[in-house]
Coordinates of C-alpha atoms and ligand atoms in Angstrom, one line a residue:
X13 CA 19.0 153.7 181.2
X14 CA 15.8 153.2 179.5
X15 CA 15.9 152.6 175.8
X16 CA 13.3 154.3 173.5
X17 CA 12.0 152.6 170.4
X18 CA 14.0 155.1 168.1
X19 CA 17.3 154.3 169.7
X20 CA 17.1 150.6 168.6
X21 CA 18.0 151.2 164.9
X22 CA 21.2 152.9 165.7
X23 CA 22.0 150.4 168.4
X24 CA 21.6 147.6 166.0
X25 CA 23.7 149.5 163.4
X26 CA 26.5 150.1 165.9
X27 CA 26.8 146.4 166.6
X28 CA 26.0 144.8 163.3
X29 CA 27.0 147.5 160.8
X30 CA 25.7 146.6 157.4
X31 CA 24.5 143.1 158.2
X32 CA 20.9 142.3 157.3
X33 CA 18.5 141.8 160.1
X34 CA 16.4 138.7 159.8
X35 CA 13.8 137.6 162.3
X36 CA 12.6 133.9 162.1
X37 CA 9.5 132.9 164.0
X38 CA 6.7 130.4 163.5
X39 CA 3.9 133.2 163.7
X40 CA 4.0 135.9 161.0
X41 CA 3.5 139.6 161.7
X42 CA 0.9 140.2 158.9
X43 CA -1.8 137.8 157.9
X44 CA -3.8 138.0 154.7
X45 CA -7.4 137.2 154.6
X46 CA -10.2 137.3 152.1
X47 CA -12.4 140.3 152.7
X48 CA -16.3 140.4 152.3
X49 CA -15.9 141.7 148.7
X50 CA -15.1 139.1 146.3
X51 CA -11.4 139.2 145.4
X52 CA -10.5 141.8 148.1
X53 CA -8.0 141.2 150.9
X54 CA -7.7 142.3 154.5
X55 CA -4.6 142.3 156.5
X56 CA -4.6 141.2 160.1
X57 CA -2.2 143.4 162.2
X58 CA 0.4 142.3 164.6
X59 CA -1.1 141.8 168.0
X60 CA 1.7 140.1 170.2
X61 CA 3.9 142.4 172.2
X62 CA 7.1 141.1 170.5
X63 CA 5.6 141.4 167.0
X64 CA 4.5 144.9 167.6
X65 CA 8.0 145.9 169.0
X66 CA 9.9 144.2 166.2
X67 CA 7.7 145.5 163.4
X68 CA 8.8 149.1 163.5
X69 CA 12.5 148.2 163.9
X70 CA 12.3 145.9 160.8
X71 CA 10.6 148.8 159.0
X72 CA 13.5 151.2 160.0
X73 CA 16.2 148.6 159.1
X74 CA 14.5 147.3 155.9
X75 CA 15.1 143.8 157.3
X76 CA 13.4 140.5 156.6
X77 CA 11.0 138.3 158.5
X78 CA 10.7 134.7 157.7
X79 CA 7.5 133.0 159.1
X80 CA 4.8 130.5 158.5
X81 CA 2.2 131.9 156.0
X82 CA -0.9 131.0 158.1
X83 CA -3.5 133.3 156.6
X84 CA -6.1 132.1 154.2
X85 CA -5.1 134.6 151.5
X86 CA -1.4 134.5 152.2
X87 CA -0.5 132.6 149.1
X88 CA -2.4 135.1 146.9
X89 CA -0.6 138.1 148.4
X90 CA 3.0 136.9 147.6
X91 CA 5.3 136.9 144.6
X92 CA 6.7 133.8 143.0
X93 CA 9.2 133.5 145.8
X94 CA 6.7 133.6 148.6
X95 CA 7.6 137.3 149.4
X96 CA 5.4 140.2 150.3
X97 CA 6.5 143.6 151.3
X98 CA 4.9 144.9 154.5
X99 CA 3.3 146.8 156.0
X100 CA 0.8 147.3 153.1
X101 CA 0.4 151.1 153.4
X102 CA 4.2 151.7 153.6
X103 CA 6.1 148.7 152.4
X104 CA 9.4 148.8 154.0
X105 CA 10.5 145.3 154.7
X106 CA 10.2 141.7 153.3
X107 CA 7.9 139.0 154.9
X108 CA 9.1 135.7 153.5
X109 CA 6.3 133.1 153.9
X110 CA 7.0 129.4 154.7
X111 CA 4.1 127.1 153.6
X112 CA 2.9 124.5 155.9
X113 CA 0.8 121.6 154.8
X114 CA -2.1 120.1 156.9
X115 CA 0.4 117.3 158.0
X116 CA 3.0 119.9 158.9
X117 CA 0.7 121.8 161.1
X118 CA -0.7 118.6 162.7
X119 CA 2.8 117.1 163.4
X120 CA 5.4 119.8 163.7
X121 CA 3.2 122.5 165.3
X122 CA 0.4 120.7 167.2
X123 CA 2.6 117.5 167.5
X124 CA 6.2 118.0 168.4
X125 CA 6.2 121.7 169.4
X126 CA 2.9 121.6 171.5
X127 CA 2.5 118.0 172.6
X128 CA 6.1 117.5 173.3
X129 CA 8.3 120.5 173.8
X130 CA 5.7 122.7 175.5
X131 CA 4.6 120.1 178.2
X132 CA 8.2 119.0 178.7
X133 CA 9.4 122.5 179.2
X134 CA 6.6 123.3 181.6
X135 CA 7.5 120.1 183.7
X136 CA 4.5 118.1 182.4
X137 CA 6.2 115.0 181.1
X138 CA 2.9 113.2 181.8
X139 CA 1.3 115.2 179.0
X140 CA 4.0 114.7 176.3
X141 CA 3.2 112.5 173.4
X142 CA 6.3 111.1 171.6
X143 CA 5.6 110.1 168.0
X144 CA 8.3 109.4 165.3
X145 CA 6.2 111.3 162.8
X146 CA 6.1 114.4 164.9
X147 CA 9.9 114.5 165.2
X148 CA 10.5 113.7 161.6
X149 CA 8.2 116.5 160.5
X150 CA 9.7 118.9 163.2
X151 CA 13.1 118.4 161.6
X152 CA 11.8 118.7 158.1
X153 CA 9.9 121.9 158.8
X154 CA 12.9 123.3 160.8
X155 CA 14.9 122.7 157.7
X156 CA 12.5 124.4 155.5
X157 CA 12.6 127.6 157.6
X158 CA 16.4 127.4 157.3
X159 CA 16.3 127.1 153.6
X160 CA 14.0 130.1 153.4
X161 CA 16.5 132.1 155.4
X162 CA 19.5 130.8 153.4
X163 CA 17.8 131.7 150.1
X164 CA 17.0 135.2 151.3
X165 CA 20.4 135.9 152.7
X166 CA 22.4 134.3 149.8
X167 CA 26.0 135.3 150.1
X168 CA 25.3 138.5 152.1
X169 CA 26.2 139.1 155.8
X170 CA 23.2 138.9 158.2
X171 CA 22.3 138.7 161.8
X172 CA 19.6 136.1 162.2
X173 CA 17.3 136.1 165.3
X174 CA 15.2 132.9 165.9
X175 CA 12.2 132.9 168.1
X176 CA 11.1 130.1 170.4
X177 CA 10.8 126.4 170.8
X178 CA 9.3 125.7 167.4
X179 CA 12.7 126.4 165.7
X180 CA 15.3 124.6 167.9
X181 CA 16.9 122.9 164.9
X182 CA 16.8 125.6 162.3
X183 CA 20.1 127.3 163.6
X184 CA 22.2 124.2 162.9
X185 CA 20.8 123.9 159.4
X186 CA 21.7 127.5 158.7
X187 CA 25.1 127.2 160.4
X188 CA 26.1 124.2 158.4
X189 CA 25.8 126.2 155.1
X190 CA 26.9 129.6 156.3
X191 CA 29.3 129.1 159.2
X192 CA 30.0 132.9 159.4
X193 CA 26.5 134.3 159.9
X194 CA 25.7 135.5 163.4
X195 CA 22.8 133.7 165.0
X196 CA 20.8 134.4 168.2
X197 CA 17.8 132.6 169.6
X198 CA 15.3 133.5 172.3
X199 CA 13.5 130.8 174.1
X200 CA 10.3 132.2 175.5
X201 CA 9.3 129.3 177.6
X202 CA 11.1 127.7 180.6
X203 CA 14.1 125.5 179.9
X204 CA 13.6 122.5 182.2
X205 CA 16.2 120.9 184.5
X206 CA 18.4 118.0 183.3
X207 CA 16.2 115.3 185.0
X208 CA 13.3 116.3 182.9
X209 CA 14.9 117.3 179.6
X210 CA 16.7 114.0 179.6
X211 CA 13.4 112.3 179.1
X212 CA 13.4 113.5 175.5
X213 CA 14.9 110.9 173.2
X214 CA 15.8 113.7 170.9
X215 CA 17.6 115.8 173.6
X216 CA 21.0 115.6 172.0
X217 CA 19.8 116.7 168.6
X218 CA 17.7 119.6 170.0
X219 CA 20.6 120.8 172.1
X220 CA 23.0 120.5 169.0
X221 CA 20.4 122.6 167.1
X222 CA 20.4 125.2 169.8
X223 CA 24.2 125.2 170.4
X224 CA 24.6 126.3 166.7
X225 CA 23.7 129.8 167.8
X226 CA 26.2 132.4 168.8
X227 CA 23.8 133.5 171.6
X228 CA 21.0 131.6 173.3
X229 CA 18.8 133.7 175.4
X230 CA 16.3 132.7 178.2
X231 CA 14.1 134.6 180.5
X232 CA 15.8 133.7 183.8
X233 CA 19.4 132.7 184.9
X234 CA 18.0 129.3 186.1
X235 CA 16.8 128.5 182.7
X236 CA 20.1 129.3 181.3
X237 CA 21.8 127.1 183.9
X238 CA 19.5 124.3 183.1
X239 CA 20.4 124.6 179.4
X240 CA 24.1 124.6 180.1
X241 CA 23.8 121.5 182.3
X242 CA 21.9 119.7 179.6
X243 CA 24.4 120.8 177.0
X244 CA 27.1 119.2 179.0
X245 CA 25.6 115.9 179.9
X246 CA 23.2 115.3 177.0
X247 CA 25.1 116.7 174.1
X248 CA 28.8 116.4 175.2
X249 CA 29.5 120.1 175.0
X250 CA 32.4 121.6 176.9
X251 CA 30.7 123.9 179.4
X252 CA 32.1 126.9 181.3
X253 CA 29.6 128.0 183.9
X254 CA 31.4 131.1 184.8
X255 CA 31.6 132.5 181.3
X256 CA 28.3 130.8 180.5
X257 CA 29.4 129.2 177.3
X258 CA 29.0 125.8 175.7
X259 CA 31.4 124.6 173.0
X260 CA 30.6 121.9 170.6
X261 CA 32.5 120.8 167.6
X262 CA 34.6 123.9 167.7
X263 CA 31.6 126.4 167.8
X264 CA 31.0 128.3 171.0
X265 CA 27.5 129.3 172.0
X266 CA 27.1 132.1 174.7
X267 CA 24.1 131.7 177.0
X268 CA 22.4 134.6 178.9
X269 CA 19.2 135.7 180.5
X270 CA 17.1 138.5 179.3
X271 CA 13.7 138.9 181.2
X272 CA 11.3 140.2 178.5
X273 CA 8.9 142.9 179.1
X274 CA 6.0 145.0 177.4
X275 CA 5.5 148.3 175.7
X276 CA 4.8 150.1 179.1
X277 CA 3.8 153.4 177.4
X278 CA 1.4 151.6 175.1
X279 CA -0.5 150.1 178.1
X280 CA -0.3 153.4 180.1
X281 CA -1.7 155.2 177.2
X282 CA -4.6 152.9 176.6
X283 CA -5.5 152.9 180.3
X284 CA -5.7 156.7 180.4
X285 CA -7.6 157.1 177.1
X286 CA -10.7 159.4 177.5
X287 CA -13.2 156.6 176.8
X288 CA -11.8 154.4 179.6
X289 CA -13.9 155.9 182.5
X290 CA -17.1 155.4 180.6
X291 CA -16.1 151.8 179.8
X292 CA -15.1 151.1 183.3
X293 CA -18.4 152.3 184.6
X294 CA -20.1 150.0 182.0
X295 CA -18.3 147.0 183.1
X296 CA -18.9 147.7 186.8
X297 CA -22.6 148.1 186.1
X298 CA -22.7 144.9 184.2
X299 CA -20.6 142.7 186.5
X300 CA -21.1 144.3 189.9
X301 CA -24.6 145.7 189.9
X302 CA -24.5 146.4 193.6
X303 CA -21.1 147.8 193.6
X304 CA -18.0 146.1 195.2
X305 CA -14.6 144.8 194.3
X306 CA -13.4 143.4 191.2
X307 CA -10.7 140.8 190.5
X308 CA -9.3 140.1 187.0
X309 CA -7.5 137.2 185.5
X310 CA -6.2 137.1 181.8
X311 CA -4.8 134.0 180.4
X312 CA -4.5 131.7 177.4
X313 CA -6.6 128.6 178.3
X314 CA -3.4 126.6 178.9
X315 CA -2.7 124.1 181.6
X316 CA 0.5 126.0 182.5
X317 CA -1.5 129.0 183.7
X318 CA -3.2 127.1 186.7
X319 CA -6.8 128.1 186.1
X320 CA -8.3 125.2 188.1
X321 CA -6.0 126.1 190.9
X322 CA -7.1 129.8 190.7
X323 CA -10.8 128.9 190.7
X324 CA -10.2 126.6 193.7
X325 CA -8.7 129.4 195.5
X326 CA -11.7 131.7 194.8
X327 CA -14.0 128.9 195.9
X328 CA -12.2 128.9 199.2
X329 CA -12.4 132.6 199.5
X330 CA -16.3 132.8 199.1
X331 CA -16.6 129.7 201.4
X332 CA -14.3 130.7 204.2
X333 CA -14.9 134.4 204.0
X334 CA -18.7 134.9 203.3
X335 CA -18.3 138.7 203.7
X336 CA -16.9 138.6 200.2
X337 CA -19.9 137.0 198.6
X338 CA -21.7 139.7 196.7
X339 CA -18.9 142.1 197.4
X340 CA -16.2 140.7 195.3
X341 CA -16.6 139.6 191.7
X342 CA -14.0 137.8 189.5
X343 CA -13.7 138.4 185.8
X344 CA -11.5 135.8 184.0
X345 CA -10.6 136.4 180.5
X346 CA -9.5 133.1 178.9
X347 CA -8.9 132.8 175.3
X348 CA -9.1 129.3 174.0
X349 CA -5.9 128.0 172.3
X350 CA -4.7 124.7 170.7
X351 CA -8.1 123.3 171.2
X352 CA -7.2 120.4 168.8
X353 CA -5.1 118.8 171.4
X354 CA -6.8 116.6 174.0
X355 CA -5.2 118.1 177.1
X356 CA -6.6 121.6 176.1
X357 CA -9.9 120.3 175.4
X358 CA -10.1 118.6 178.7
X359 CA -8.9 121.6 180.5
X360 CA -11.6 123.8 178.9
X361 CA -14.2 121.4 179.9
X362 CA -12.9 121.2 183.4
X363 CA -12.7 125.0 183.7
X364 CA -16.3 125.3 182.4
X365 CA -17.5 122.8 185.0
X366 CA -15.7 124.4 187.7
X367 CA -16.9 127.9 187.1
X368 CA -20.6 126.5 186.7
X369 CA -20.3 124.7 190.1
X370 CA -18.8 127.8 191.9
X371 CA -21.5 130.0 190.4
X372 CA -24.3 127.5 191.2
X373 CA -23.0 127.3 194.8
X374 CA -22.5 131.0 195.6
X375 CA -24.6 133.0 193.1
X376 CA -27.4 135.1 194.6
X377 CA -30.3 137.0 192.9
X378 CA -28.6 139.4 190.6
X379 CA -25.0 138.4 191.5
X380 CA -22.6 135.9 189.9
X381 CA -19.2 135.4 191.5
X382 CA -17.1 134.3 188.4
X383 CA -17.6 135.6 184.8
X384 CA -15.8 133.5 182.3
X385 CA -15.1 135.6 179.1
X386 CA -13.7 133.1 176.6
X387 CA -12.6 135.3 173.9
X388 CA -9.7 137.3 172.7
X389 CA -9.9 141.0 173.7
X390 CA -8.3 144.0 172.1
X391 CA -5.4 145.8 174.1
X392 CA -7.8 148.8 174.8
X393 CA -10.3 146.6 176.7
X394 CA -7.5 144.7 178.5
X395 CA -5.9 147.9 179.7
X396 CA -9.3 149.1 180.9
X397 CA -9.9 145.9 182.8
X398 CA -6.5 146.1 184.3
X399 CA -7.1 149.6 185.5
X400 CA -10.5 148.7 187.0
X401 CA -9.3 145.7 188.9
X402 CA -8.7 145.7 192.6
X403 CA -6.7 142.6 192.3
X404 CA -5.1 140.7 189.4
X405 CA -4.6 137.1 189.9
X406 CA -1.9 135.2 188.2
X407 CA -1.7 131.6 189.1
X408 CA 0.9 130.0 186.6
X409 CA 2.2 126.6 187.6
X410 CA 5.1 127.2 185.3
X411 CA 5.5 130.3 183.1
X412 CA 8.6 131.6 181.3
X413 CA 7.9 135.2 182.3
X414 CA 4.1 136.2 182.1
X415 CA 3.4 139.5 180.4
X416 CA 0.0 139.9 181.9
X417 CA 1.7 140.7 185.2
X418 CA 3.6 143.6 183.5
X419 CA 0.6 144.8 181.5
X420 CA -1.5 145.0 184.8
X421 CA 1.2 147.1 186.6
X422 CA 1.6 149.4 183.5
X423 CA -2.2 150.0 183.3
X424 CA -2.6 150.7 187.1
X425 CA -2.6 154.4 186.8
X426 CA -4.6 154.9 189.9
X427 CA -2.4 152.5 191.9
X428 CA -5.1 150.9 193.8
X429 CA -4.9 147.4 192.5
X430 CA -2.8 144.6 194.0
X431 CA -0.9 142.1 191.9
X432 CA -1.1 138.5 193.3
X433 CA 1.6 136.7 191.3
X434 CA 2.6 133.0 191.3
X435 CA 6.1 132.3 192.5
X436 CA 6.4 130.0 189.4
X437 CA 6.0 132.7 186.9
X438 CA 9.3 134.1 185.7
X439 CA 8.0 137.6 186.4
X440 CA 8.0 136.9 190.2
X441 CA 11.8 137.1 190.1
X442 CA 11.8 140.7 189.2
X443 CA 8.4 141.9 190.6
X444 CA 9.1 141.3 194.3
X445 CA 6.8 144.0 195.4
X446 CA 3.8 141.8 194.3
X447 CA 2.0 139.6 196.6
X448 CA 3.7 136.3 195.8
X449 CA 1.5 133.2 195.9
X450 CA 1.8 129.4 195.6
X451 CA -1.2 128.3 193.4
X452 CA -0.7 124.8 194.7
X453 CA -1.9 126.0 198.1
X454 CA -5.5 127.2 197.4
X455 CA -6.3 127.9 201.1
X456 CA -3.3 130.2 201.4
X457 CA -4.2 131.9 198.1
X458 CA -7.7 132.5 199.3
X459 CA -6.2 134.2 202.5
X460 CA -3.8 136.3 200.3
X461 CA -6.7 137.4 198.1
X462 CA -8.6 138.4 201.3
X463 CA -5.7 140.2 202.6
X464 CA -5.0 142.0 199.4
X465 CA -8.6 143.2 199.1
X466 CA -8.4 144.6 202.9
X467 CA -5.2 146.6 202.4
X468 CA -5.3 150.3 203.2
X469 CA -5.2 152.5 200.1
X470 CA -1.7 154.0 200.9
X471 CA -0.2 150.6 201.2
X472 CA -1.5 149.4 197.9
X473 CA -0.4 152.7 196.3
X474 CA 3.1 152.3 197.7
X475 CA 3.6 148.7 196.5
X476 CA 2.1 149.7 193.0
X477 CA 4.4 152.7 192.7
X478 CA 7.4 150.5 193.5
X479 CA 6.3 148.0 190.9
X480 CA 5.8 150.7 188.3
X481 CA 9.3 152.2 189.2
X482 CA 11.1 149.0 188.4
X483 CA 9.2 148.0 185.2
X484 CA 11.5 147.9 182.3
X485 CA 10.2 147.9 178.7
X486 CA 10.3 145.5 175.7
X487 CA 12.7 148.1 174.2
X488 CA 15.2 147.8 177.1
X489 CA 14.9 144.0 176.5
X490 CA 15.8 144.3 172.9
X491 CA 18.6 146.7 173.6
X492 CA 20.0 144.2 176.1
X493 CA 19.8 141.4 173.7
X494 CA 21.4 143.3 170.8
X495 CA 24.2 144.6 173.0
X496 CA 25.1 141.2 174.3
X497 CA 24.8 139.7 170.7
X498 CA 26.9 142.4 169.4
X499 CA 29.7 141.6 171.8
X500 CA 29.5 138.0 171.2
X501 CA 29.5 138.5 167.4
X502 CA 32.5 140.8 167.7
X503 CA 34.4 138.0 169.5
X504 CA 33.2 135.2 167.2
X505 CA 34.3 137.3 164.2
X506 CA 37.8 137.3 165.2
X507 CA 38.1 133.4 165.6
X508 CA 35.4 131.8 163.5
X509 CA 36.6 128.7 161.9
X510 CA 34.6 127.5 158.9
X511 CA 34.0 123.7 159.2
X512 CA 31.2 122.8 156.8
X513 CA 29.8 119.4 157.7
X514 CA 28.1 117.4 155.0
X515 CA 24.3 118.1 155.3
X516 CA 23.4 114.5 155.5
X517 CA 25.7 114.0 158.4
X518 CA 23.7 116.4 160.6
X519 CA 21.2 114.1 161.9
X520 CA 22.4 110.5 161.0
X521 CA 19.5 108.0 161.5
X522 CA 19.9 105.9 164.6
X523 CA 23.2 107.5 166.1
X524 CA 22.3 109.8 168.9
X525 CA 25.0 112.0 170.4
X526 CA 26.6 110.5 173.4
X527 CA 25.0 111.2 176.8
X528 CA 27.3 111.9 179.7
X529 CA 25.4 111.1 182.8
X530 CA 28.6 111.0 184.9
X531 CA 29.7 114.5 184.2
X532 CA 28.0 115.8 187.3
X533 CA 26.2 119.1 187.6
X534 CA 28.7 121.8 187.9
Ligands
ADQ24 P1 2.2 133.2 176.8 O1 2.2 131.8 177.4 O2 1.2 133.4 175.8 O3 3.6 133.6 176.4 P2 2.1 135.6 178.5 O4 3.3 136.1 178.7 O5 1.2 136.0 179.7 O6 1.9 134.2 178.1 O7 1.4 136.4 177.3 C1 0.1 136.3 176.9 C2 -0.3 137.6 176.0 O8 -1.5 137.3 175.5 C3 -0.4 138.8 176.9 O9 0.2 139.8 176.1 C4 -1.9 139.0 177.1 O10 -2.4 140.3 177.1 C5 -2.4 138.3 175.8 N1 -3.7 137.6 176.1 C6 -4.0 136.6 177.0 N2 -5.2 136.4 177.0 C7 -5.8 137.3 176.1 C8 -7.2 137.5 175.8 N3 -8.2 136.8 176.1 N4 -7.4 138.4 174.8 C9 -6.4 139.1 174.2 N5 -5.1 139.0 174.7 C10 -4.8 138.1 175.6 C11 4.8 133.0 176.2 C12 5.4 132.4 177.4 C13 5.5 133.4 178.7 C14 6.3 134.7 178.1 C15 5.8 135.2 176.8 C16 6.8 136.1 176.2 O11 4.6 131.2 177.9 O12 6.0 132.9 179.8 O13 6.0 135.7 179.0 O14 5.8 134.1 175.8 O15 8.1 135.6 176.0

């Protein structure tokens, strides 16, 4: 049964009673900036789907959010304890900011998180960079996040929800001081197989950090299984693959899969707003002056998204099937990200070059095959593009879920577009009515695009209706997480031991947890 946003507060209360709800993430929900007028501040609003979904719940519960204070005016907006009440117009929960120095950002965020964990989890060990200073800073910053949580929670009861790969160690720091708190963690990216994760010299420590949670959530069952195998073989946990639990030093971590989604109503609403028709006409006139079909891609400029592979497929399309020249135009929205990292900078250059070459090769007077829009667009414009598109092309080489696939489907109110979805995006597991593609095979992808563009309208409508019928929302996802977390917490409350290891014993220098390569897979 579908869950509505206003059902989440009672659901949370049912499972966690008076426990305080604390969300911990790298990114913050509100960022303060200096305004034009001297001394005045602006607040940047939440944009990500998860942030916008959690914000009203925290408002209703009067919870707490602990995150990096990344805004230029953030430090001027907080009290002596780095706290600010948000949202500004109706202060109802506390945002506790954690300060990161230049070195922290470089080593914890751009270093360990994004040049080690991100490529490793996306099966790109060739792009990992292992540096002692990255790891040292990752530990230190994780500890700082944990200390902020502990300062806020004090002796009270709380349910603490960590987000993502930036914070793998923080749960252990928290657990060490407050063994009876209930902790959950959601890992938004893939969790790699044992043969990849074992490449990490810090695997045992990372797993120990994650195993300190009561509940570890992943998008897909195979990520959860990979994690359990690694916990067994690289951290020495006792693993039960049937109950999906891993026990280490007397603490049991439950592991589960929760495929994330989006605010479906929000995208549907944006796609049907009165201005949309006018805007669609304007985009059509600008990009396809002679009329014709439109393809859309929306990605962060990240090597996991397979942009070069996508453009190769498009090149094959216009090369092999010349009837699509001038008739089919592709708009790729690609927002630059992490550009301080070499691999991202190289990718950006490669993509620019490739688009330039394709356009040189096929453009005609008044028509350009690919339009590369390298900026972040507001959700209204994304929804308009999704509605307008005849095809949406998602070519991820590895992707935890991929929310763009779901945003496209939610916005397709006319049901005439076709979703071409990489089999390596987590979303492909659920969205079986999409046209599934293998981005490593550009000729087959070109053929799939051609076929999609040639499908009769009723066939397209039928596939899109089915996709829409099976689309769950981010509120369903949160409901599933809270329900499972509540069960796990109730179980743990009855049997929680309270061993309190000395803090300095948590990460002894030089002594890694024993690896158990002979334990086998199952
Ligand atoms: P991402 O890797 O960022 O997320 P994705 O799930 O596609 O990937 O989410 C991207 C979000 O950014 C979407 O909401 C999209 O609309 C937005 N976006 C992308 N380009 C944009 C642009 N140019 N302008 C404005 N918005 C843009 C990580 C994991 C995913 C997982 C999510 C959620 O890598 O696999 O689905 O977290 O768990």
